[in-house]
Short mmCIF file of C-alpha atoms in Angstrom, two decimals:
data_model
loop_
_atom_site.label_atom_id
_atom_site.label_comp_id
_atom_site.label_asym_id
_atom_site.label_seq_id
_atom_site.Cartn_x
_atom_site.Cartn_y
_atom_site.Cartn_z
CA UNK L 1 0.00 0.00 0.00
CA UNK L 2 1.22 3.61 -0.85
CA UNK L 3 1.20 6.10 1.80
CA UNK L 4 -1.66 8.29 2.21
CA UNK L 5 -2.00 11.54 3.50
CA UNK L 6 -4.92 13.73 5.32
CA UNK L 7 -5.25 16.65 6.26
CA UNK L 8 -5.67 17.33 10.02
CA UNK L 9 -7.05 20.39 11.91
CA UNK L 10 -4.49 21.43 15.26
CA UNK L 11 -6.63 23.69 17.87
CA UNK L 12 -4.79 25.21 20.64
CA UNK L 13 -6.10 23.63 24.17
CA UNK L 14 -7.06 26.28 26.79
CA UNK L 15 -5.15 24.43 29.64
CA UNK L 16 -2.20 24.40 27.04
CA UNK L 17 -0.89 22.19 23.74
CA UNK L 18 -3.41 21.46 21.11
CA UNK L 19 -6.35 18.93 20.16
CA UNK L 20 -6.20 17.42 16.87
CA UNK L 21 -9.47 16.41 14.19
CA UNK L 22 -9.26 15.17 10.99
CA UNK L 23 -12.29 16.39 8.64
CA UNK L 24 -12.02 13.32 7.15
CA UNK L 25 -12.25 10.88 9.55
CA UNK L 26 -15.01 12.12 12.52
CA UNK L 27 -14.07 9.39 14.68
CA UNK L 28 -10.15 10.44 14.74
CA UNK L 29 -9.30 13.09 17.72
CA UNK L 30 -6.41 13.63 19.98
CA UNK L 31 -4.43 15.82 21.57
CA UNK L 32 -0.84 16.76 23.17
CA UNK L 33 1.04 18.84 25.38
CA UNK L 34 2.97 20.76 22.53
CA UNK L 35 3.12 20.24 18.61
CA UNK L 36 5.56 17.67 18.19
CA UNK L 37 3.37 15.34 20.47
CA UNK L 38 -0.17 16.38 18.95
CA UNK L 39 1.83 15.91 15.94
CA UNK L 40 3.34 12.31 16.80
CA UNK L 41 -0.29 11.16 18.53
CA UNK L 42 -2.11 12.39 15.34
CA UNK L 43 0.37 9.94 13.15
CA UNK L 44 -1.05 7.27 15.71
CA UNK L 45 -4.68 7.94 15.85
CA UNK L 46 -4.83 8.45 11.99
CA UNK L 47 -3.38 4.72 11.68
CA UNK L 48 -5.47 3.39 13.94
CA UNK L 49 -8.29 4.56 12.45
CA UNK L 50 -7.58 4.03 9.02
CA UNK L 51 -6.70 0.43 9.85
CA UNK L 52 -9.85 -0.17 11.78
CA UNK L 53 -12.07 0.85 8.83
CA UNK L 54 -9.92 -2.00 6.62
CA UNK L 55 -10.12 -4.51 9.47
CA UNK L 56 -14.38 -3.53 8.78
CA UNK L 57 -13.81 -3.77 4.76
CA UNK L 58 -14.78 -0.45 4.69
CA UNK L 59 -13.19 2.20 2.00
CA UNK L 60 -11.10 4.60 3.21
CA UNK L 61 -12.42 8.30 2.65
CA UNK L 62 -10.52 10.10 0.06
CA UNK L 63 -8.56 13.19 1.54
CA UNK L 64 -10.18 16.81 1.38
CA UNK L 65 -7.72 19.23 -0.72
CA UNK L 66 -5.92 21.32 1.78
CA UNK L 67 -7.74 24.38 0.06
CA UNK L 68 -11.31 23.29 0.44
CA UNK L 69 -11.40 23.05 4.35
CA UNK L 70 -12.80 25.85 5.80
CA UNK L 71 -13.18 24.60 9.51
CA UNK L 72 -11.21 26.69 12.06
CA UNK L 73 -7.80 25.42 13.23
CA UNK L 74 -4.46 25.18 11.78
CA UNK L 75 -4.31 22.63 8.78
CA UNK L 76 -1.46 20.13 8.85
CA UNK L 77 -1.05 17.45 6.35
CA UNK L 78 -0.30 13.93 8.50
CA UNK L 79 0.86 10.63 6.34
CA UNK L 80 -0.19 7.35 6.99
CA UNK L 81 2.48 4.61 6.20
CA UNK L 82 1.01 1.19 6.00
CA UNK L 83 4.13 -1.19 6.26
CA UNK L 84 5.72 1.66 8.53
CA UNK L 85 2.94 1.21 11.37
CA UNK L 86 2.74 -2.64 10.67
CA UNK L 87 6.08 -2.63 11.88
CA UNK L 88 5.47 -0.44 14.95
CA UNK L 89 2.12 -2.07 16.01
CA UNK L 90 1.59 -5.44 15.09
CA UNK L 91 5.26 -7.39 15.02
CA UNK L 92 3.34 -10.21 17.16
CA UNK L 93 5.43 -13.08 15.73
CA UNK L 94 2.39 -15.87 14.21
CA UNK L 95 3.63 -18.93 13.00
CA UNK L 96 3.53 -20.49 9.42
CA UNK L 97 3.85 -23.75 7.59
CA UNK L 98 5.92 -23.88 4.20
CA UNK L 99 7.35 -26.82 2.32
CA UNK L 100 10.77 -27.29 0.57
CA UNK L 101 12.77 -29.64 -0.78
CA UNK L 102 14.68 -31.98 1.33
CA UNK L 103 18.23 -31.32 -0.10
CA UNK L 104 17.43 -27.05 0.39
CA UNK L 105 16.27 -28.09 3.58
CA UNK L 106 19.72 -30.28 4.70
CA UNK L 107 22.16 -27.45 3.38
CA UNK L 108 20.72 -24.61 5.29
CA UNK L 109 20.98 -26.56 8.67
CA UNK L 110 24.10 -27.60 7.90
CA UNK L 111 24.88 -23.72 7.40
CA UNK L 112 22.69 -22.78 10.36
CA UNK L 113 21.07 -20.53 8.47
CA UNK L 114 17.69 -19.37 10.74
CA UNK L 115 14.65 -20.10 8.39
CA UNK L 116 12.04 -17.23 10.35
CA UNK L 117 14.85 -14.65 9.86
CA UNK L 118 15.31 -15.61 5.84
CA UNK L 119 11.50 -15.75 5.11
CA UNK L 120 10.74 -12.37 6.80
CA UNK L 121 13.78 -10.85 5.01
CA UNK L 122 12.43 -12.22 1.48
CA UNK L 123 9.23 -11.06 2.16
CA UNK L 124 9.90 -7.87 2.98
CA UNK L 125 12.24 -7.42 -0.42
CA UNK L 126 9.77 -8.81 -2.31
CA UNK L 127 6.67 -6.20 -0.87
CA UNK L 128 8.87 -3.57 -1.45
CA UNK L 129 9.48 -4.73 -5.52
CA UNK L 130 5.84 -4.66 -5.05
CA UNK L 131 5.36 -1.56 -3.99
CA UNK L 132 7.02 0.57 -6.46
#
């Protein structure tokens, strides 16, 4: 998946920092004490709302032009990184079955080589190929 972006509205808090909306996406506020955590916990609420709606099957809302919002606050454009908050929020290890043939399998003991570490690293070459 590419990485998306959407726009996000920053309001300054009375009691200090700022509270964060995103037109797009009702259901995704938050807040922090200053702008590089309202910033960092409006990376995290955008993510877990966008992957919520694709756990549902639901289509993700297409992201107002930065020009066309006309609700108060100060717009800020926040991307949403697919593989990037994978890696951050879901590296619970699950276990898989695979086949391959005997001989393959005899060599790489006998080289030690550690068949989880090879599979994720030839997966994750091969989803980035995919990605471009």
């Amino acid at each position: 998946m590419k990485k998306l972006f959407y726009p996000a509205l920053f309001h300054p808090a009375e009691e200090g920092g700022y509270w964060v909306t995103f037109p797009d996406i009702p259901e995704c506020v938050t807040e922090g004490d200053d702008m590089e955590e309202a910033y960092s916990m409006a990376v995290d609420a955008l993510g877990l709302a966008l992957t919520e709606r694709m756990k549902e099957k639901e289509v993700l809302p297409e992201a107002s032009k930065v020009e066309d919002i006309t609700e108060d606050g100060t717009v800020v454009v926040i991307q949403f990184d697919l593989a990037e908050y994978n890696r951050k929020h879901n590296s619970k290890a699950v276990k898989k079955t695979l086949s391959i043939p005997e001989w393959l399998n005899e060599e790489a003991m006998a080289a030690s080589i550690n068949f989880s570490q090879v599979l994720q690293e030839a997966l994750m070459a091969k989803l980035r190929v995919a990605e471009s």
